[in-house]
Structure formats: structure tokens, C-alpha cells
Tab-separated table of C-alpha atoms and ligand atoms in Angstrom:
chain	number	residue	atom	x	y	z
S	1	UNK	CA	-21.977	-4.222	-5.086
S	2	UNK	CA	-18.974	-2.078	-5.269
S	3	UNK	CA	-15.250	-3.933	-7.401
S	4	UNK	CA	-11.781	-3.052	-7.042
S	5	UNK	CA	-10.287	-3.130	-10.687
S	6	UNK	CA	-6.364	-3.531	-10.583
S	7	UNK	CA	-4.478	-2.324	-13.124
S	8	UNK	CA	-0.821	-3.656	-13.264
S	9	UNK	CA	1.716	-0.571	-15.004
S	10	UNK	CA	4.717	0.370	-15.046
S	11	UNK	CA	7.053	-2.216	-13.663
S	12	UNK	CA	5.606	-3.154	-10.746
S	13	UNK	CA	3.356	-0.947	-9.911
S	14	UNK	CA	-0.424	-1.509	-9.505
S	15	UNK	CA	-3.232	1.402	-10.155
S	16	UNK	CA	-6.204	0.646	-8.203
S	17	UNK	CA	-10.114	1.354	-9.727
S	18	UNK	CA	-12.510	1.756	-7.424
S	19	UNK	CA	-16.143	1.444	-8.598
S	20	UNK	CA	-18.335	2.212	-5.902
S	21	UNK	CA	-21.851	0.460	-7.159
S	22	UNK	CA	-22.150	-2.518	-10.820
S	23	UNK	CA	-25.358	-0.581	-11.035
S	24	UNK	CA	-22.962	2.650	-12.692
S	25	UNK	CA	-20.147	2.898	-14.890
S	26	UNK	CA	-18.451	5.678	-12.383
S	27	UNK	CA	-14.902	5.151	-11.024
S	28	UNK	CA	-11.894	6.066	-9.267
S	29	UNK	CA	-8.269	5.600	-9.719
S	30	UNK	CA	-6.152	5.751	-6.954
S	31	UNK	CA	-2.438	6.715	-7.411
S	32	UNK	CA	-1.980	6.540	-11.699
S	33	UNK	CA	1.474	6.748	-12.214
S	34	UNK	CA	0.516	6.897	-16.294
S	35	UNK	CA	-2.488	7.907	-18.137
S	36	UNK	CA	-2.193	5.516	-20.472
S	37	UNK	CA	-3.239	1.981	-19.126
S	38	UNK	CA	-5.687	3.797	-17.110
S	39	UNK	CA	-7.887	5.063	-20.051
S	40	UNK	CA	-6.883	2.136	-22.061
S	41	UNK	CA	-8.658	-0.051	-19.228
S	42	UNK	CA	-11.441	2.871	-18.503
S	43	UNK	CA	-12.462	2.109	-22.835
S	44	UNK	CA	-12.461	-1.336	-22.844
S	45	UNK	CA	-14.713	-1.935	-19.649
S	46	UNK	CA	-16.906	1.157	-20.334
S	47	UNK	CA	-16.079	3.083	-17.419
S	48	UNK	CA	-15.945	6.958	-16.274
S	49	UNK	CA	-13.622	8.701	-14.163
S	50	UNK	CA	-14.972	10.602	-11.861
S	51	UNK	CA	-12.230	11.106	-9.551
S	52	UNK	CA	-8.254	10.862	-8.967
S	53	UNK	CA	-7.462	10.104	-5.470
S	54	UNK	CA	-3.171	10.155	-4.555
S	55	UNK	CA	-1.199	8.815	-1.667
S	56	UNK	CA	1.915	10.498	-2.389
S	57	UNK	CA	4.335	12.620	-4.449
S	58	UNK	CA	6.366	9.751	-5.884
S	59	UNK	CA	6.544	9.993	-9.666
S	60	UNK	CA	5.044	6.326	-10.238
S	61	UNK	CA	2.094	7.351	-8.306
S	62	UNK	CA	1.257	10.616	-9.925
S	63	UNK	CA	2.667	11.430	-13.664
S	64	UNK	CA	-0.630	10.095	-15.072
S	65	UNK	CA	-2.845	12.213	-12.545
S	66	UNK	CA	-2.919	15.841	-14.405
S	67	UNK	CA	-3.476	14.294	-17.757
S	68	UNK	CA	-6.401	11.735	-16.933
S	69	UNK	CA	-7.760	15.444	-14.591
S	70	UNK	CA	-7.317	17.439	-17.908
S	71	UNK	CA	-9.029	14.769	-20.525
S	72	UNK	CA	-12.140	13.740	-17.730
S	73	UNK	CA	-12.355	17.240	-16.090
S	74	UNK	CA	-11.779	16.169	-13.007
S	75	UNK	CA	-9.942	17.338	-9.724
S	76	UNK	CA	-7.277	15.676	-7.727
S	77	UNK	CA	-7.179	14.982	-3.998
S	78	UNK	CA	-4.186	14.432	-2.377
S	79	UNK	CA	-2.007	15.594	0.481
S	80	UNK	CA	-0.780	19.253	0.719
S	81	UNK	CA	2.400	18.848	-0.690
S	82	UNK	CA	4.508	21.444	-1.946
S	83	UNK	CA	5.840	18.297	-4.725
S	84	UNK	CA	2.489	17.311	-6.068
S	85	UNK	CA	1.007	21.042	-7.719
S	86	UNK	CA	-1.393	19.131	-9.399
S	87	UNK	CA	-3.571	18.450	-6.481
S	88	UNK	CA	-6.728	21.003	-6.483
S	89	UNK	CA	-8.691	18.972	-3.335
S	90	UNK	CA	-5.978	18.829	-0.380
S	91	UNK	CA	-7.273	16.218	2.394
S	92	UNK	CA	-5.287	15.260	5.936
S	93	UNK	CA	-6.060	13.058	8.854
S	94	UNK	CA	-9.502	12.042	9.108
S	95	UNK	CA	-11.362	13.970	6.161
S	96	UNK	CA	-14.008	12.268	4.515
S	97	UNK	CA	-14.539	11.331	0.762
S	98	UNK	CA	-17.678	10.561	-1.217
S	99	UNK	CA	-16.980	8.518	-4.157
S	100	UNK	CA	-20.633	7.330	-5.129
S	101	UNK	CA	-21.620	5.339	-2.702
S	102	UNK	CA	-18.678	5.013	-0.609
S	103	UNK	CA	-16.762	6.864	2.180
S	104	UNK	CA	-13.193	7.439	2.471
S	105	UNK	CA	-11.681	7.730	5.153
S	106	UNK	CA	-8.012	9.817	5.076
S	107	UNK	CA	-5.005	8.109	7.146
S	108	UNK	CA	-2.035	10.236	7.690
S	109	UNK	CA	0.819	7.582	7.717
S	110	UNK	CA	3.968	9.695	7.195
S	111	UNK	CA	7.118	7.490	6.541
S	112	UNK	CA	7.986	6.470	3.459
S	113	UNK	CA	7.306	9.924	2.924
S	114	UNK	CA	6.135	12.835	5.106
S	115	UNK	CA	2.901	13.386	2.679
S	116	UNK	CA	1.585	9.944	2.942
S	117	UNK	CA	-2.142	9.440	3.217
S	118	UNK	CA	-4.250	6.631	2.588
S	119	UNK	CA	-7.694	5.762	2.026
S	120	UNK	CA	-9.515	3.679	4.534
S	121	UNK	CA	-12.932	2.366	2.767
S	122	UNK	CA	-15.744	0.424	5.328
S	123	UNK	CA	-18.511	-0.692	2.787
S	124	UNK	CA	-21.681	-2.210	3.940
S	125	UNK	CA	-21.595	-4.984	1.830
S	126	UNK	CA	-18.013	-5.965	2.218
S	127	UNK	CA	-15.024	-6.315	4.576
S	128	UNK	CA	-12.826	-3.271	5.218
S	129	UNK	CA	-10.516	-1.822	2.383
S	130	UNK	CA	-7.227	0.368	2.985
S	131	UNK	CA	-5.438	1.786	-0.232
S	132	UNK	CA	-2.379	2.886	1.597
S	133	UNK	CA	0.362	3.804	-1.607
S	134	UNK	CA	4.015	2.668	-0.238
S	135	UNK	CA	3.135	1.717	3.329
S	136	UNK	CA	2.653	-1.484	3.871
S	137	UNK	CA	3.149	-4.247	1.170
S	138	UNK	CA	2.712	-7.794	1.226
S	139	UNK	CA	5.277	-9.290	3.905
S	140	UNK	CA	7.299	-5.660	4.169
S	141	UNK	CA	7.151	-1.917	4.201
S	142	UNK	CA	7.987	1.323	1.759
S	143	UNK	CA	11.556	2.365	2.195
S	144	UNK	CA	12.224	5.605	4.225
S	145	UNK	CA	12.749	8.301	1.661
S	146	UNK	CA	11.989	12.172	3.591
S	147	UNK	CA	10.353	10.412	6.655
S	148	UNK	CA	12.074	8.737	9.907
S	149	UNK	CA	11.379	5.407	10.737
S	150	UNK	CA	9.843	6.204	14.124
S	151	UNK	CA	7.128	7.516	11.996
S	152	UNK	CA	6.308	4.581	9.502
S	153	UNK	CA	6.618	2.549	12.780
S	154	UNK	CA	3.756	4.591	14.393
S	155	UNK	CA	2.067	4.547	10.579
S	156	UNK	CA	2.532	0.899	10.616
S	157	UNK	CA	0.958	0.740	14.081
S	158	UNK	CA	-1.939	2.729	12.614
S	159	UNK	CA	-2.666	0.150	10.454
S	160	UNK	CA	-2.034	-2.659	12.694
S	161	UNK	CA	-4.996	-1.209	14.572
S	162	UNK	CA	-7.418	-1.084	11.602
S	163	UNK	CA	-9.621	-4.582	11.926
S	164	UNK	CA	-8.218	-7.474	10.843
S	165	UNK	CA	-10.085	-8.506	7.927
S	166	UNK	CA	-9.353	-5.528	6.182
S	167	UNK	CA	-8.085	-5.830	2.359
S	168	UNK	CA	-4.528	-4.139	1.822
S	169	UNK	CA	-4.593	-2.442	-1.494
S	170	UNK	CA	-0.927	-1.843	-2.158
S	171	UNK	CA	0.857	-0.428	-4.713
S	172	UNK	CA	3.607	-2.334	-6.269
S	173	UNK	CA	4.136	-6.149	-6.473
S	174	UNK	CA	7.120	-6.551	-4.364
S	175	UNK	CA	5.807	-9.756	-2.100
S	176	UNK	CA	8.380	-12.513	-3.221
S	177	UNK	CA	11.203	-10.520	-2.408
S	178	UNK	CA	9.553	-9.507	0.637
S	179	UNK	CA	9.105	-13.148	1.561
S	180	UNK	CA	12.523	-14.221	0.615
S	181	UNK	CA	13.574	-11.322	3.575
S	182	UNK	CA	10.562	-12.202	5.990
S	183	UNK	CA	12.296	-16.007	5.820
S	184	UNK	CA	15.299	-14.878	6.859
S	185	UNK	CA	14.238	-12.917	9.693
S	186	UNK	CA	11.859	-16.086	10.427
S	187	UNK	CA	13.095	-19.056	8.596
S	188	UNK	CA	10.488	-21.170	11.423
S	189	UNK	CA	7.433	-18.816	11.072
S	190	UNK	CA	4.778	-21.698	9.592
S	191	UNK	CA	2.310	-19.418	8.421
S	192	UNK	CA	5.248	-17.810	6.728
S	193	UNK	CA	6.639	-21.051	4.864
S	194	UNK	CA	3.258	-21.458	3.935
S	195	UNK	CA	2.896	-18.457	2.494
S	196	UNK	CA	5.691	-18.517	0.553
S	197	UNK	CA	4.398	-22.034	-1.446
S	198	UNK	CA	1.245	-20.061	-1.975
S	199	UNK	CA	2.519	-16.753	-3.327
S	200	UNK	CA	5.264	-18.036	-5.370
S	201	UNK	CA	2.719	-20.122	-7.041
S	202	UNK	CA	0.397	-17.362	-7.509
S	203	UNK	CA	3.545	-15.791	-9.707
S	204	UNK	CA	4.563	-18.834	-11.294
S	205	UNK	CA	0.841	-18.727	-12.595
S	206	UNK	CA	1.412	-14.856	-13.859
S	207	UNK	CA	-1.196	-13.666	-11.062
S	208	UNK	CA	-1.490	-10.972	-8.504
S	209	UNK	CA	-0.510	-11.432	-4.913
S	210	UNK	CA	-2.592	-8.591	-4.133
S	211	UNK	CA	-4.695	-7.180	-2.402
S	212	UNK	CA	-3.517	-8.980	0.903
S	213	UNK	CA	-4.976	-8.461	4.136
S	214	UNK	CA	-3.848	-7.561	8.125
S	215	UNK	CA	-4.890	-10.842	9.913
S	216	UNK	CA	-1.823	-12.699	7.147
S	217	UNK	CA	-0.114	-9.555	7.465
S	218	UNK	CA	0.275	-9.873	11.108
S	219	UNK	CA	1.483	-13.682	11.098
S	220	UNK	CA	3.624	-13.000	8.639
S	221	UNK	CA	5.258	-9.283	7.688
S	222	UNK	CA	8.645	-8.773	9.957
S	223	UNK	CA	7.362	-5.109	9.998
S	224	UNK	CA	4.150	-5.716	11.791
S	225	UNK	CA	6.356	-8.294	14.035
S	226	UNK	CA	9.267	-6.560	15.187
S	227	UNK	CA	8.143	-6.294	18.873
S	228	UNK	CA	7.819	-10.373	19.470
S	229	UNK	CA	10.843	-12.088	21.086
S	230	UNK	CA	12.180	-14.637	17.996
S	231	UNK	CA	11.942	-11.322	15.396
S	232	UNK	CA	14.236	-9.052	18.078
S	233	UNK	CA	16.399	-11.868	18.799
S	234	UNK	CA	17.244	-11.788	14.809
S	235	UNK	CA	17.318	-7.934	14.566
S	236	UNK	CA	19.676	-7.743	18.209
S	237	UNK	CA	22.094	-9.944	16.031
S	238	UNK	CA	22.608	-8.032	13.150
S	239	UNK	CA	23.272	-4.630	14.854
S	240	UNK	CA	26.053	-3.671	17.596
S	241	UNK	CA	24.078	-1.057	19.877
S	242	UNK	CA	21.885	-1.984	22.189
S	243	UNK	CA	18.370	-1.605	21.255
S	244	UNK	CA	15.011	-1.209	23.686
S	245	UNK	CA	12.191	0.505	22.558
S	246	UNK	CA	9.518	-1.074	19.548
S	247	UNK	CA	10.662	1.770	17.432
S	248	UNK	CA	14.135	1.157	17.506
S	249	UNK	CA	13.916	-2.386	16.917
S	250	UNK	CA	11.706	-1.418	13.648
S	251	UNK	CA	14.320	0.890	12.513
S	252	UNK	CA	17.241	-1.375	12.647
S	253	UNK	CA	14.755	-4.235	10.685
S	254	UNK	CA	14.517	-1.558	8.217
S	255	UNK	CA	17.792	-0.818	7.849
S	256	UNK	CA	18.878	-4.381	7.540
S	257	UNK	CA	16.758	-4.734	4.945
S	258	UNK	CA	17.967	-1.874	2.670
S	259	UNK	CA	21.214	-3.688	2.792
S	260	UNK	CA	19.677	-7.854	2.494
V	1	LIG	ZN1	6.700	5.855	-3.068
């Protein structure tokens, strides 16, 4: 049976571990924004490296990548990306990567940047997996930083698609202030409210809110949810211009909440 170790660094930012198989000590960290608290976790639960897998150039997803390469001998994969140099293995849409006994599949989801990739994991003995970086987070979205929003709509849409049982492996704990937005977009959504008891306690308790998964996702993140009547009533308010298509309702709910 394959385990998803999360390591919580930097401020809010979680490294994921993939071991592929309890019968080995072989893993894989996805996105290590330090070295550090990766080999510091690797020693105590007598693990190897055996791969560094990135989602994007942002410095809290890579500065720990060429170090933990150098020390383990290992390469990188990543998107081509004239801002990551340390990548040696460059993957796009729909490549395909062994890690023991597992396949990745590579998403493009340009966005919240135009190198964004994820990993998209179907294992026999378990339900779906997606390790998408700054995509999709519990209850919201990554910011726009070199991508349009038309794009992480479409990337969001890509996900949507993905079946709904699958595990969201974000990166960064960001899901009470995500909820505290989500409410005010839908201060009525009951799965929400619920939600929101849940995670909170979940914090209160000092633990993770993550991974979450696309079936909760789609009940309750204003970004998968921008297309249903009660969500564009909210968004028509807050903006003067008319609005009509999906994507432009998306991009004003992202706007509005760089600003909540
Ligand atoms: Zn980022």
C-alpha cells in the first residue's frame, strides 16, 4: 500500500512525500520549498529520495529542490521554465511518471502561473490523487501571478473533470480564510456552514485540513461554483460591467477576492 507523508514548512506551506509501496523505504517529494524539514523527516522515518517532482517556479516550492538533487543524486522534473534552471527532466501535458509503483500523470493547469503542472496519481489500491501546487486549495484558488484568469478558469475546469473522489494534495494551508470568503459569497451554502464547524475545529486541534477532495470541493469552493445562479448573483453585485460568459464571472470572483 502506497502513503502520502505531509510535511508542514515554511509558513504555510505543505511538502508532500509520496511513497509508492510500505514494502520499500523509496520516496518522493513533491514541491520542497527547503531542504531542511525534508531530510530531517526522510532520517527520522528511514526513508530515500528517489525523486523531486515540482509544480512551479515559486520560491516556496523549489529553494530546497537543487540541494536535496545534489545530497541524494537525484534529478528534478518539472515544467520547462526558463525560472526553474534546476530542472534536468522537463515534463508537459500528459507525460507519464514512474515513481515505483505508481504512474503520474502531468496536468498542464496554467494560471496561477503559466508553468503550472500537476501530478494526477490513479493507484489500484486507492482513490484518485492530484498534487496540483497553487491551483486549487481547500474552498479557493492560487492568485493570478503571470497567468490570466481565463486560464486557471479552464485549469480549474480541468480539475473539475477529474472524478470526484479524488484526494486534492495542495500546497499551503490557506482553508479558513478561504472559508471565511466562500461564506460571504454563500453565507446559505449548508454544506459550506458545515464545513466551516468542521475545519475550524480541525485547526483549533493543531491538525491539517488537507488533503481535501473534489466531490466537497464542488459543494463548497466559490471557484468551482461560479457558474450557478446564487454565486453570480453575489459576483453581478460587486462589479459594475455586465458580465456573461463562465470565465468572466470567475475572473471578477477572483478579483473580489484579492481585495476581501
Ligand atoms: Zn505559487
Amino acid at each position: 500500500m502506497f502513503q502520502v507523508h505531509q510535511i508542514p514548512a515554511l509558513k504555510d506551506n505543505y511538502f508532500w512525500l509520496i511513497q509508492p509501496s510500505s514494502q520499500s523505504a523509496h520516496a518522493y517529494i513533491v514541491d520542497p520549498g527547503d531542504a531542511e524539514p525534508v531530510d530531517n523527516y526522510l532520517q527520522r522515518n528511514n526513508l530515500q529520495l528517489k525523486g523531486i517532482l515540482l509544480t512551479h517556479h515559486h520560491h516556496d516550492h523549489i529553494d530546497g529542490a537543487f540541494s536535496l538533487s545534489e545530497r541524494h543524486q537525484l534529478p528534478i522534473h518539472g515544467p520547462k521554465s526558463n525560472r526553474i534552471p534546476q530542472v534536468t527532466h522537463f515534463l508537459k501535458e500528459g507525460d507519464q511518471l514512474s515513481l515505483g509503483g505508481l504512474t503520474a500523470t502531468v496536468l498542464a493547469l496554467p494560471g496561477h502561473t503559466l508553468d503550472h503542472i500537476a501530478y494526477f496519481i490513479e493507484p489500484i489500491d486507492g482513490a484518485p490523487m492530484i498534487f496540483s501546487g497553487d491551483t486549487i486549495f481547500a474552498a479557493g484558488c492560487g492568485r493570478l501571478f503571470d497567468g490570466t484568469a481565463e486560464l486557471l478558469h479552464a485549469s480549474l475546469q480541468k480539475v473539475a473533470a477529474l472524478p470526484d473522489n479524488t484526494l486534492i494534495y495542495a500546497a499551503h494551508e490557506y482553508t479558513l480564510s478561504n472559508i471565511n470568503f466562500a461564506l460571504d459569497v454563500e453565507p446559505e451554502n449548508k454544506d459550506l456552514l458545515a464545513r466551516h464547524i468542521i475545519e475550524t475545529r480541525k485547526r483549533e486541534s493543531g491538525l491539517s485540513t488537507l488533503p481535501t477532495y473534489l466531490a466537497l470541493e464542488k459543494q463548497t469552493n466559490p471557484f468551482l461554483r461560479s457558474h450557478l445562479r446564487n454565486v453570480r448573483t453575489y459576483i453581478q453585485q460587486k462589479v459594475t460591467q455586465p458580465l456573461n460568459s463562465d470565465a468572466d464571472f470567475f475572473a471578477s470572483l477572483r478579483l473580489i477576492k484579492d481585495s476581501f
